[in-house]
Amino acid sequence: MSDTSALIPENEFERALKLSEYDIDYSEIHGKLDDLTRLAAHVAGTPISLINLLDTTTQWTVSKVGLDVLQTPREETVCQYVILDDDSVEVEDMTEDERFKDKEYVKNSPHIKYYYGVPLKSPDGHRIGAMCVMDTDEHDLSPEKESFLKIIANEVITRIEYEQKLKLMRHSVDELKEIQRKVSHDIRGPIGGIIGIAEILRDQAEESKMEEFMQLLELINKGGRSVLDLADEILSTYDDQSDQTKLLKNQLTLEILQKKLEDLYKPQALNKSIDYNVVISNGHQGLTFPKHKLLQIFGNLISNAIKFTPENGNVEVNLDIKKPDLELIGVIKDSGVGMTDEQIKEIMSNRGRSTQGTGHERGFGFGFKLAKHLIESVNGSLLIESKKNEGTEITVNIPL
């Protein structure tokens, strides 16, 4: 596997973008696909079955049977071969295959010998991952069993599609609720003012015995109060909720975002003995904001920072919320290999999506370009400051 460049699909940017569009929270998806993973293992008659999704740097195991693994560097996986083509990949004896015989999972526990992987293909044809079955002994799958496994793989994609649609519906409902709340607040001020003026005029009209004018002002008063009652009723649906209820499923706070970024990317840093920290400002911890695309944006940038930081280096993420504009500010700073001005210009431009990396590594720009695309889709901005062999500092501004 010395020529890792051959393992990057020609449509890698579009493929990675499709995966990011599903906006999967790898810290929460576990358990939602386990029935399909167990079914695959049962059909294949193997002790191990996994569902893996591959982003630009990492293989995320989102469901597993028989093997305790959560994430693996993409270049160390077998599934990286599966996403290269629409056909399934079968390796009858890993111990005899030059690509895998020296891998840790083959030489040592669990001593994988047999592998069969089916690409997970989105409806528009992008291979975002693989469903695989493995055995520690020799194994053989009949054509019928292979067909069953492909059907299960299709069901995995159907579930992922369903989860995305459900998430988008929740996001739309939450936006409508927020608009409803703001409109209710906006109504109360002017209507309250009208009621106040009407009451003053009514008192004056009463002293002057202007009966018709008094009746008109009373109608204004009653109409205004009915609108205020409606606004209060709408607002009460928010004010009466507990803090736990107010934090909706697709929302975050700085503290929750901090914990997710620590839990998801700490293993990658530990694997390279990198000092990795996520810190937040002392204020605004209780402020909630939409989760939409944030984990994909920060995940790609953090993974890239870790990937191109040498062992015993450091990566730090700083999170803050800027008021009064309500912007999420994220700064990712590393002591990695850095970039030239030309590489930065290439990443920040809209050309050359399959940016080459430094040395033997390919795909250096995929994570950056994908993050840039996602940031622009939410009207945010990205700034990269870097010097060759001196590290990189990335600043992300996302309006909330």
mmCIF file of C-alpha atoms in Angstrom:
data_model
loop_
_atom_site.group_PDB
_atom_site.id
_atom_site.type_symbol
_atom_site.label_atom_id
_atom_site.label_comp_id
_atom_site.label_asym_id
_atom_site.label_seq_id
_atom_site.Cartn_x
_atom_site.Cartn_y
_atom_site.Cartn_z
ATOM 1 C CA MET A 1 0.000 0.000 0.000
ATOM 2 C CA SER A 2 2.863 2.357 -0.614
ATOM 3 C CA ASP A 3 1.034 4.104 -3.472
ATOM 4 C CA THR A 4 -1.788 5.634 -1.461
ATOM 5 C CA SER A 5 -2.625 8.047 -4.267
ATOM 6 C CA ALA A 6 -4.336 5.214 -6.156
ATOM 7 C CA LEU A 7 -6.892 4.913 -3.343
ATOM 8 C CA ILE A 8 -8.492 8.325 -3.855
ATOM 9 C CA PRO A 9 -11.579 8.146 -6.119
ATOM 10 C CA GLU A 10 -11.623 10.550 -9.047
ATOM 11 C CA ASN A 11 -14.765 12.192 -7.654
ATOM 12 C CA GLU A 12 -13.419 12.402 -4.101
ATOM 13 C CA PHE A 13 -14.562 15.964 -3.440
ATOM 14 C CA GLU A 14 -18.113 15.259 -4.607
ATOM 15 C CA ARG A 15 -18.129 11.965 -2.697
ATOM 16 C CA ALA A 16 -16.970 13.606 0.533
ATOM 17 C CA LEU A 17 -19.426 16.465 -0.007
ATOM 18 C CA LYS A 18 -22.286 13.968 -0.320
ATOM 19 C CA LEU A 19 -21.290 12.348 2.979
ATOM 20 C CA SER A 20 -21.128 15.766 4.653
ATOM 21 C CA GLU A 21 -24.630 16.591 3.376
ATOM 22 C CA TYR A 22 -25.991 13.773 5.517
ATOM 23 C CA ASP A 23 -24.668 15.851 8.456
ATOM 24 C CA ILE A 24 -24.062 12.745 10.576
ATOM 25 C CA ASP A 25 -23.163 13.152 14.232
ATOM 26 C CA TYR A 26 -20.762 10.244 14.732
ATOM 27 C CA SER A 27 -21.212 10.528 18.493
ATOM 28 C CA GLU A 28 -24.963 9.860 18.282
ATOM 29 C CA ILE A 29 -25.596 7.524 15.349
ATOM 30 C CA HIS A 30 -24.529 4.359 17.177
ATOM 31 C CA GLY A 31 -27.392 1.931 17.724
ATOM 32 C CA LYS A 32 -29.550 3.115 14.827
ATOM 33 C CA LEU A 33 -28.150 0.566 12.351
ATOM 34 C CA ASP A 34 -27.295 -2.319 14.677
ATOM 35 C CA ASP A 35 -30.165 -4.533 13.534
ATOM 36 C CA LEU A 36 -28.853 -4.418 9.966
ATOM 37 C CA THR A 37 -25.301 -5.130 11.106
ATOM 38 C CA ARG A 38 -26.467 -8.182 13.072
ATOM 39 C CA LEU A 39 -28.513 -9.330 10.077
ATOM 40 C CA ALA A 40 -25.462 -9.046 7.796
ATOM 41 C CA ALA A 41 -23.350 -11.136 10.178
ATOM 42 C CA HIS A 42 -26.136 -13.747 10.400
ATOM 43 C CA VAL A 43 -26.579 -13.946 6.620
ATOM 44 C CA ALA A 44 -22.833 -14.193 5.983
ATOM 45 C CA GLY A 45 -22.224 -16.549 8.886
ATOM 46 C CA THR A 46 -19.284 -14.454 10.094
ATOM 47 C CA PRO A 47 -18.437 -13.334 13.644
ATOM 48 C CA ILE A 48 -17.717 -9.754 12.545
ATOM 49 C CA SER A 49 -19.828 -7.232 10.659
ATOM 50 C CA LEU A 50 -19.273 -3.468 10.376
ATOM 51 C CA ILE A 51 -20.906 -0.445 8.763
ATOM 52 C CA ASN A 52 -18.236 2.123 7.915
ATOM 53 C CA LEU A 53 -18.438 5.653 6.537
ATOM 54 C CA LEU A 54 -15.279 7.178 5.054
ATOM 55 C CA ASP A 55 -14.611 10.916 5.117
ATOM 56 C CA THR A 56 -11.467 12.565 3.744
ATOM 57 C CA THR A 57 -9.169 11.200 6.474
ATOM 58 C CA THR A 58 -11.073 8.800 8.719
ATOM 59 C CA GLN A 59 -13.141 5.642 8.584
ATOM 60 C CA TRP A 60 -16.014 5.987 11.081
ATOM 61 C CA THR A 61 -17.528 2.708 12.248
ATOM 62 C CA VAL A 62 -21.147 3.638 12.923
ATOM 63 C CA SER A 63 -22.354 0.116 13.719
ATOM 64 C CA LYS A 64 -20.466 -3.005 14.717
ATOM 65 C CA VAL A 65 -20.806 -6.663 15.662
ATOM 66 C CA GLY A 66 -17.884 -8.723 16.948
ATOM 67 C CA LEU A 67 -15.228 -5.992 16.824
ATOM 68 C CA ASP A 68 -14.884 -3.013 19.160
ATOM 69 C CA VAL A 69 -13.766 -0.190 16.881
ATOM 70 C CA LEU A 70 -15.041 3.364 16.433
ATOM 71 C CA GLN A 71 -12.621 5.042 14.026
ATOM 72 C CA THR A 72 -9.595 4.108 11.915
ATOM 73 C CA PRO A 73 -7.198 6.159 9.768
ATOM 74 C CA ARG A 74 -8.553 5.786 6.263
ATOM 75 C CA GLU A 75 -5.228 4.673 4.804
ATOM 76 C CA GLU A 76 -5.175 1.683 7.191
ATOM 77 C CA THR A 77 -8.540 0.282 6.105
ATOM 78 C CA VAL A 78 -9.724 -2.317 3.629
ATOM 79 C CA CYS A 79 -12.923 -0.375 2.969
ATOM 80 C CA GLN A 80 -10.942 2.352 1.211
ATOM 81 C CA TYR A 81 -10.747 -0.112 -1.697
ATOM 82 C CA VAL A 82 -14.503 -0.690 -1.667
ATOM 83 C CA ILE A 83 -15.369 2.953 -2.369
ATOM 84 C CA LEU A 84 -13.228 2.946 -5.508
ATOM 85 C CA ASP A 85 -15.773 0.964 -7.511
ATOM 86 C CA ASP A 86 -19.394 -0.162 -7.573
ATOM 87 C CA ASP A 87 -18.397 -3.827 -7.277
ATOM 88 C CA SER A 88 -18.014 -5.643 -3.983
ATOM 89 C CA VAL A 89 -14.516 -6.442 -2.734
ATOM 90 C CA GLU A 90 -13.577 -9.896 -1.452
ATOM 91 C CA VAL A 91 -10.231 -10.806 0.122
ATOM 92 C CA GLU A 92 -10.114 -14.550 0.713
ATOM 93 C CA ASP A 93 -6.877 -14.563 2.713
ATOM 94 C CA MET A 94 -5.641 -11.307 4.211
ATOM 95 C CA THR A 95 -2.459 -12.998 5.470
ATOM 96 C CA GLU A 96 -1.399 -13.679 1.881
ATOM 97 C CA ASP A 97 -2.429 -10.342 0.423
ATOM 98 C CA GLU A 98 0.479 -7.895 0.031
ATOM 99 C CA ARG A 99 -1.827 -4.938 0.766
ATOM 100 C CA PHE A 100 -2.935 -6.210 4.169
ATOM 101 C CA LYS A 101 -0.687 -8.952 5.520
ATOM 102 C CA ASP A 102 1.357 -6.516 7.636
ATOM 103 C CA LYS A 103 -1.621 -4.661 9.061
ATOM 104 C CA GLU A 104 -2.057 -4.718 12.826
ATOM 105 C CA TYR A 105 -5.535 -6.276 12.643
ATOM 106 C CA VAL A 106 -4.154 -9.124 10.505
ATOM 107 C CA LYS A 107 -0.873 -9.863 12.296
ATOM 108 C CA ASN A 108 -2.322 -9.435 15.778
ATOM 109 C CA SER A 109 -5.738 -9.590 17.423
ATOM 110 C CA PRO A 110 -8.345 -10.048 16.016
ATOM 111 C CA HIS A 111 -6.259 -11.815 13.274
ATOM 112 C CA ILE A 112 -8.611 -11.061 10.395
ATOM 113 C CA LYS A 113 -8.286 -13.563 7.562
ATOM 114 C CA TYR A 114 -11.400 -13.132 5.389
ATOM 115 C CA TYR A 115 -13.068 -9.887 4.212
ATOM 116 C CA TYR A 116 -16.091 -9.100 2.059
ATOM 117 C CA GLY A 117 -17.246 -5.503 1.566
ATOM 118 C CA VAL A 118 -20.218 -3.935 -0.232
ATOM 119 C CA PRO A 119 -20.128 -0.232 -1.176
ATOM 120 C CA LEU A 120 -22.761 1.999 0.417
ATOM 121 C CA LYS A 121 -23.970 3.990 -2.548
ATOM 122 C CA SER A 122 -26.222 7.055 -2.272
ATOM 123 C CA PRO A 123 -29.189 7.410 -4.656
ATOM 124 C CA ASP A 124 -27.132 9.763 -6.844
ATOM 125 C CA GLY A 125 -24.283 7.252 -7.111
ATOM 126 C CA HIS A 126 -21.706 8.407 -4.546
ATOM 127 C CA ARG A 127 -19.990 5.674 -2.511
ATOM 128 C CA ILE A 128 -19.870 7.094 1.013
ATOM 129 C CA GLY A 129 -18.711 3.953 2.808
ATOM 130 C CA ALA A 130 -18.932 0.187 3.021
ATOM 131 C CA MET A 131 -20.764 -2.578 4.829
ATOM 132 C CA CYS A 132 -18.348 -5.427 5.456
ATOM 133 C CA VAL A 133 -18.272 -8.880 7.028
ATOM 134 C CA MET A 134 -15.065 -10.489 8.293
ATOM 135 C CA ASP A 135 -13.859 -13.784 9.697
ATOM 136 C CA THR A 136 -10.770 -14.932 11.547
ATOM 137 C CA ASP A 137 -10.883 -18.226 9.596
ATOM 138 C CA GLU A 138 -11.313 -19.170 5.962
ATOM 139 C CA HIS A 139 -14.769 -18.391 4.664
ATOM 140 C CA ASP A 140 -16.825 -18.691 1.514
ATOM 141 C CA LEU A 141 -19.953 -16.775 0.485
ATOM 142 C CA SER A 142 -22.463 -18.183 -1.961
ATOM 143 C CA PRO A 143 -23.842 -15.905 -4.716
ATOM 144 C CA GLU A 144 -27.180 -15.953 -2.894
ATOM 145 C CA LYS A 145 -25.619 -14.674 0.335
ATOM 146 C CA GLU A 146 -23.751 -11.977 -1.582
ATOM 147 C CA SER A 147 -27.082 -10.825 -3.060
ATOM 148 C CA PHE A 148 -28.631 -10.686 0.409
ATOM 149 C CA LEU A 149 -25.734 -8.589 1.698
ATOM 150 C CA LYS A 150 -26.189 -6.105 -1.154
ATOM 151 C CA ILE A 151 -29.878 -5.788 -0.267
ATOM 152 C CA ILE A 152 -28.926 -5.067 3.372
ATOM 153 C CA ALA A 153 -26.394 -2.449 2.199
ATOM 154 C CA ASN A 154 -29.160 -0.725 0.216
ATOM 155 C CA GLU A 155 -31.309 -0.678 3.359
ATOM 156 C CA VAL A 156 -28.442 0.994 5.258
ATOM 157 C CA ILE A 157 -28.491 3.859 2.736
ATOM 158 C CA THR A 158 -32.276 4.060 2.976
ATOM 159 C CA ARG A 159 -31.982 4.486 6.769
ATOM 160 C CA ILE A 160 -29.311 7.167 6.405
ATOM 161 C CA GLU A 161 -31.470 9.008 3.846
ATOM 162 C CA TYR A 162 -34.428 8.812 6.222
ATOM 163 C CA GLU A 163 -32.385 10.206 9.122
ATOM 164 C CA GLN A 164 -31.248 13.125 6.955
ATOM 165 C CA LYS A 165 -34.802 13.981 5.871
ATOM 166 C CA LEU A 166 -35.977 13.786 9.481
ATOM 167 C CA LYS A 167 -33.136 16.085 10.548
ATOM 168 C CA LEU A 168 -33.972 18.634 7.846
ATOM 169 C CA MET A 169 -37.631 18.565 8.900
ATOM 170 C CA ARG A 170 -36.667 19.206 12.521
ATOM 171 C CA HIS A 171 -34.380 22.040 11.441
ATOM 172 C CA SER A 172 -37.224 23.640 9.441
ATOM 173 C CA VAL A 173 -39.688 23.244 12.326
ATOM 174 C CA ASP A 174 -37.222 24.810 14.767
ATOM 175 C CA GLU A 175 -36.688 27.749 12.394
ATOM 176 C CA LEU A 176 -40.455 28.261 12.157
ATOM 177 C CA LYS A 177 -40.746 28.140 15.954
ATOM 178 C CA GLU A 178 -38.006 30.740 16.298
ATOM 179 C CA ILE A 179 -39.748 32.995 13.763
ATOM 180 C CA GLN A 180 -43.010 32.527 15.682
ATOM 181 C CA ARG A 181 -41.311 33.504 18.929
ATOM 182 C CA LYS A 182 -39.692 36.601 17.411
ATOM 183 C CA VAL A 183 -42.941 37.723 15.785
ATOM 184 C CA SER A 184 -44.723 37.353 19.128
ATOM 185 C CA HIS A 185 -42.087 39.533 20.806
ATOM 186 C CA ASP A 186 -42.282 42.091 18.005
ATOM 187 C CA ILE A 187 -46.088 42.267 18.274
ATOM 188 C CA ARG A 188 -46.195 42.947 21.997
ATOM 189 C CA GLY A 189 -44.301 46.260 21.860
ATOM 190 C CA PRO A 190 -46.362 48.274 19.354
ATOM 191 C CA ILE A 191 -49.696 46.723 20.375
ATOM 192 C CA GLY A 192 -48.947 47.527 24.017
ATOM 193 C CA GLY A 193 -48.246 51.112 23.003
ATOM 194 C CA ILE A 194 -51.523 51.375 21.107
ATOM 195 C CA ILE A 195 -53.428 50.031 24.118
ATOM 196 C CA GLY A 196 -51.744 52.567 26.383
ATOM 197 C CA ILE A 197 -52.646 55.471 24.088
ATOM 198 C CA ALA A 198 -56.210 54.170 23.727
ATOM 199 C CA GLU A 199 -56.636 54.054 27.503
ATOM 200 C CA ILE A 200 -55.414 57.644 27.926
ATOM 201 C CA LEU A 201 -57.721 58.881 25.184
ATOM 202 C CA ARG A 202 -60.632 56.917 26.621
ATOM 203 C CA ASP A 203 -60.171 58.565 30.015
ATOM 204 C CA GLN A 204 -60.104 61.983 28.363
ATOM 205 C CA ALA A 205 -63.185 61.168 26.240
ATOM 206 C CA GLU A 206 -65.026 59.911 29.315
ATOM 207 C CA GLU A 207 -64.454 63.245 31.058
ATOM 208 C CA SER A 208 -65.766 65.073 27.988
ATOM 209 C CA LYS A 209 -68.731 62.651 27.671
ATOM 210 C CA MET A 210 -67.865 61.703 24.048
ATOM 211 C CA GLU A 211 -69.846 58.441 23.875
ATOM 212 C CA GLU A 212 -69.114 57.408 20.256
ATOM 213 C CA PHE A 213 -65.401 58.153 20.589
ATOM 214 C CA MET A 214 -65.311 56.116 23.811
ATOM 215 C CA GLN A 215 -66.920 53.114 22.080
ATOM 216 C CA LEU A 216 -64.335 53.245 19.285
ATOM 217 C CA LEU A 217 -61.436 53.432 21.763
ATOM 218 C CA GLU A 218 -62.909 50.522 23.714
ATOM 219 C CA LEU A 219 -62.908 48.420 20.538
ATOM 220 C CA ILE A 220 -59.246 49.345 19.927
ATOM 221 C CA ASN A 221 -58.439 48.430 23.512
ATOM 222 C CA LYS A 222 -60.182 45.026 23.325
ATOM 223 C CA GLY A 223 -58.678 44.207 19.928
ATOM 224 C CA GLY A 224 -55.188 45.068 21.124
ATOM 225 C CA ARG A 225 -55.558 43.007 24.276
ATOM 226 C CA SER A 226 -56.770 39.975 22.293
ATOM 227 C CA VAL A 227 -53.597 40.168 20.149
ATOM 228 C CA LEU A 228 -51.462 40.519 23.291
ATOM 229 C CA ASP A 229 -53.157 37.483 24.837
ATOM 230 C CA LEU A 230 -52.362 35.490 21.698
ATOM 231 C CA ALA A 231 -48.731 36.648 21.800
ATOM 232 C CA ASP A 232 -48.483 35.719 25.489
ATOM 233 C CA GLU A 233 -49.932 32.289 24.742
ATOM 234 C CA ILE A 234 -47.337 31.700 22.030
ATOM 235 C CA LEU A 235 -44.493 32.916 24.240
ATOM 236 C CA SER A 236 -45.653 30.751 27.139
ATOM 237 C CA THR A 237 -44.861 27.636 25.101
ATOM 238 C CA TYR A 238 -41.199 28.696 25.323
ATOM 239 C CA ASP A 239 -41.063 30.324 28.744
ATOM 240 C CA ASP A 240 -42.662 27.376 30.561
ATOM 241 C CA GLN A 241 -40.223 24.830 29.172
ATOM 242 C CA SER A 242 -37.347 23.525 31.272
ATOM 243 C CA ASP A 243 -33.788 24.209 30.128
ATOM 244 C CA GLN A 244 -33.440 20.560 29.123
ATOM 245 C CA THR A 245 -36.538 20.759 26.905
ATOM 246 C CA LYS A 246 -35.464 24.056 25.349
ATOM 247 C CA LEU A 247 -32.250 22.470 24.074
ATOM 248 C CA LEU A 248 -33.726 20.801 21.014
ATOM 249 C CA LYS A 249 -32.257 17.723 19.381
ATOM 250 C CA ASN A 250 -30.546 19.660 16.605
ATOM 251 C CA GLN A 251 -29.139 22.424 18.810
ATOM 252 C CA LEU A 252 -25.839 22.868 20.609
ATOM 253 C CA THR A 253 -24.203 24.968 23.290
ATOM 254 C CA LEU A 254 -20.501 25.788 23.375
ATOM 255 C CA GLU A 255 -19.993 23.189 26.119
ATOM 256 C CA ILE A 256 -21.775 20.441 24.159
ATOM 257 C CA LEU A 257 -19.865 21.294 20.974
ATOM 258 C CA GLN A 258 -16.617 21.249 22.961
ATOM 259 C CA LYS A 259 -17.352 17.765 24.354
ATOM 260 C CA LYS A 260 -18.333 16.343 20.966
ATOM 261 C CA LEU A 261 -15.157 17.642 19.311
ATOM 262 C CA GLU A 262 -13.080 16.214 22.164
ATOM 263 C CA ASP A 263 -14.750 12.797 22.116
ATOM 264 C CA LEU A 264 -14.686 12.422 18.336
ATOM 265 C CA TYR A 265 -11.132 13.561 17.572
ATOM 266 C CA LYS A 266 -9.150 12.826 20.729
ATOM 267 C CA PRO A 267 -8.518 9.201 19.591
ATOM 268 C CA GLN A 268 -6.956 10.443 16.340
ATOM 269 C CA ALA A 269 -4.666 12.774 18.282
ATOM 270 C CA LEU A 270 -3.696 10.107 20.809
ATOM 271 C CA ASN A 271 -2.838 7.743 17.961
ATOM 272 C CA LYS A 272 -0.108 10.226 16.900
ATOM 273 C CA SER A 273 0.824 11.375 20.424
ATOM 274 C CA ILE A 274 -0.497 14.835 19.598
ATOM 275 C CA ASP A 275 -1.500 17.214 22.386
ATOM 276 C CA TYR A 276 -5.098 18.060 21.442
ATOM 277 C CA ASN A 277 -7.317 20.500 23.330
ATOM 278 C CA VAL A 278 -10.668 22.193 22.770
ATOM 279 C CA VAL A 279 -11.230 25.321 24.860
ATOM 280 C CA ILE A 280 -14.201 27.693 25.070
ATOM 281 C CA SER A 281 -14.695 31.252 26.261
ATOM 282 C CA ASN A 282 -16.025 31.855 29.765
ATOM 283 C CA GLY A 283 -19.192 33.556 28.520
ATOM 284 C CA HIS A 284 -22.196 32.442 26.502
ATOM 285 C CA GLN A 285 -22.053 28.791 27.625
ATOM 286 C CA GLY A 286 -25.829 28.673 28.009
ATOM 287 C CA LEU A 287 -26.570 30.174 24.593
ATOM 288 C CA THR A 288 -28.035 27.633 22.163
ATOM 289 C CA PHE A 289 -27.486 27.617 18.402
ATOM 290 C CA PRO A 290 -28.289 25.307 15.448
ATOM 291 C CA LYS A 291 -26.176 22.183 15.082
ATOM 292 C CA HIS A 292 -26.656 22.217 11.293
ATOM 293 C CA LYS A 293 -23.342 21.379 9.491
ATOM 294 C CA LEU A 294 -21.133 22.511 12.409
ATOM 295 C CA LEU A 295 -19.725 19.046 13.206
ATOM 296 C CA GLN A 296 -18.905 18.510 9.529
ATOM 297 C CA ILE A 297 -17.162 21.889 9.266
ATOM 298 C CA PHE A 298 -15.037 21.569 12.398
ATOM 299 C CA GLY A 299 -14.519 17.837 11.916
ATOM 300 C CA ASN A 300 -12.898 18.249 8.501
ATOM 301 C CA LEU A 301 -10.643 21.058 9.709
ATOM 302 C CA ILE A 302 -9.588 19.243 12.885
ATOM 303 C CA SER A 303 -8.936 15.945 11.067
ATOM 304 C CA ASN A 304 -6.765 17.754 8.533
ATOM 305 C CA ALA A 305 -4.861 19.537 11.304
ATOM 306 C CA ILE A 306 -4.161 16.225 13.073
ATOM 307 C CA LYS A 307 -3.256 14.462 9.833
ATOM 308 C CA PHE A 308 -0.612 17.009 8.889
ATOM 309 C CA THR A 309 0.822 17.570 12.354
ATOM 310 C CA PRO A 310 3.862 15.386 13.163
ATOM 311 C CA GLU A 311 3.960 13.138 16.213
ATOM 312 C CA ASN A 312 4.316 14.937 19.557
ATOM 313 C CA GLY A 313 2.943 18.122 18.010
ATOM 314 C CA ASN A 314 -0.126 20.014 19.177
ATOM 315 C CA VAL A 315 -3.563 21.017 17.897
ATOM 316 C CA GLU A 316 -5.771 23.487 19.752
ATOM 317 C CA VAL A 317 -9.345 24.511 19.007
ATOM 318 C CA ASN A 318 -10.764 27.727 20.494
ATOM 319 C CA LEU A 319 -14.531 28.309 20.437
ATOM 320 C CA ASP A 320 -16.311 31.559 21.198
ATOM 321 C CA ILE A 321 -19.521 33.430 20.399
ATOM 322 C CA LYS A 322 -19.237 37.052 19.359
ATOM 323 C CA LYS A 323 -21.996 39.481 20.298
ATOM 324 C CA PRO A 324 -24.032 41.465 19.286
ATOM 325 C CA ASP A 325 -23.746 39.900 15.815
ATOM 326 C CA LEU A 326 -24.101 36.379 17.249
ATOM 327 C CA GLU A 327 -21.265 34.728 15.342
ATOM 328 C CA LEU A 328 -19.631 31.434 16.263
ATOM 329 C CA ILE A 329 -15.865 31.915 16.117
ATOM 330 C CA GLY A 330 -13.660 28.842 15.826
ATOM 331 C CA VAL A 331 -9.870 28.974 15.683
ATOM 332 C CA ILE A 332 -7.970 25.751 14.866
ATOM 333 C CA LYS A 333 -4.242 26.098 15.427
ATOM 334 C CA ASP A 334 -1.633 23.381 14.835
ATOM 335 C CA SER A 335 2.124 22.910 14.820
ATOM 336 C CA GLY A 336 1.993 20.916 11.591
ATOM 337 C CA VAL A 337 3.774 20.993 8.256
ATOM 338 C CA GLY A 338 2.132 24.241 7.220
ATOM 339 C CA MET A 339 1.329 25.482 3.716
ATOM 340 C CA THR A 340 2.813 27.772 1.139
ATOM 341 C CA ASP A 341 1.000 30.896 -0.064
ATOM 342 C CA GLU A 342 0.320 29.082 -3.320
ATOM 343 C CA GLN A 343 -1.354 26.168 -1.548
ATOM 344 C CA ILE A 344 -3.531 28.558 0.453
ATOM 345 C CA LYS A 345 -4.574 30.383 -2.730
ATOM 346 C CA GLU A 346 -5.431 27.050 -4.323
ATOM 347 C CA ILE A 347 -7.607 26.027 -1.364
ATOM 348 C CA MET A 348 -9.365 29.390 -1.179
ATOM 349 C CA SER A 349 -10.065 29.418 -4.917
ATOM 350 C CA ASN A 350 -12.875 27.496 -6.571
ATOM 351 C CA ARG A 351 -10.597 25.606 -8.890
ATOM 352 C CA GLY A 352 -8.613 22.398 -8.572
ATOM 353 C CA ARG A 353 -10.887 20.593 -6.129
ATOM 354 C CA SER A 354 -8.614 17.557 -6.034
ATOM 355 C CA THR A 355 -5.716 19.532 -4.567
ATOM 356 C CA GLN A 356 -2.549 17.495 -4.242
ATOM 357 C CA GLY A 357 -0.786 17.254 -0.955
ATOM 358 C CA THR A 358 2.798 17.515 0.095
ATOM 359 C CA GLY A 359 5.194 14.652 -0.365
ATOM 360 C CA HIS A 360 3.560 11.232 -0.833
ATOM 361 C CA GLU A 361 0.213 12.221 0.692
ATOM 362 C CA ARG A 362 -2.653 13.082 -1.606
ATOM 363 C CA GLY A 363 -5.827 14.928 -0.766
ATOM 364 C CA PHE A 364 -4.178 17.626 1.352
ATOM 365 C CA GLY A 365 -6.782 20.147 0.266
ATOM 366 C CA PHE A 366 -9.901 17.966 0.384
ATOM 367 C CA GLY A 367 -10.683 18.649 4.040
ATOM 368 C CA PHE A 368 -10.072 22.387 3.682
ATOM 369 C CA LYS A 369 -12.027 22.733 0.464
ATOM 370 C CA LEU A 370 -14.937 20.720 1.809
ATOM 371 C CA ALA A 371 -15.022 22.805 4.991
ATOM 372 C CA LYS A 372 -14.822 26.007 2.910
ATOM 373 C CA HIS A 373 -17.765 24.874 0.793
ATOM 374 C CA LEU A 374 -19.846 24.055 3.889
ATOM 375 C CA ILE A 375 -18.922 27.353 5.585
ATOM 376 C CA GLU A 376 -19.977 29.331 2.512
ATOM 377 C CA SER A 377 -23.277 27.394 2.398
ATOM 378 C CA VAL A 378 -24.157 28.835 5.839
ATOM 379 C CA ASN A 379 -22.913 32.349 4.907
ATOM 380 C CA GLY A 380 -19.760 32.045 6.997
ATOM 381 C CA SER A 381 -16.137 32.893 6.276
ATOM 382 C CA LEU A 382 -12.780 31.103 6.442
ATOM 383 C CA LEU A 383 -9.323 32.588 6.969
ATOM 384 C CA ILE A 384 -6.103 30.530 6.680
ATOM 385 C CA GLU A 385 -2.754 31.767 7.975
ATOM 386 C CA SER A 386 0.171 29.415 7.543
ATOM 387 C CA LYS A 387 3.874 29.126 6.880
ATOM 388 C CA LYS A 388 5.718 26.115 5.583
ATOM 389 C CA ASN A 389 6.974 23.935 8.483
ATOM 390 C CA GLU A 390 5.646 26.440 11.042
ATOM 391 C CA GLY A 391 2.031 25.313 11.423
ATOM 392 C CA THR A 392 -1.366 26.649 10.430
ATOM 393 C CA GLU A 393 -4.044 28.805 12.053
ATOM 394 C CA ILE A 394 -7.585 28.664 10.661
ATOM 395 C CA THR A 395 -10.303 31.069 11.739
ATOM 396 C CA VAL A 396 -13.929 30.231 11.051
ATOM 397 C CA ASN A 397 -16.795 32.740 11.433
ATOM 398 C CA ILE A 398 -20.328 31.345 11.254
ATOM 399 C CA PRO A 399 -23.388 33.575 11.773
ATOM 400 C CA LEU A 400 -25.895 32.101 14.214
#
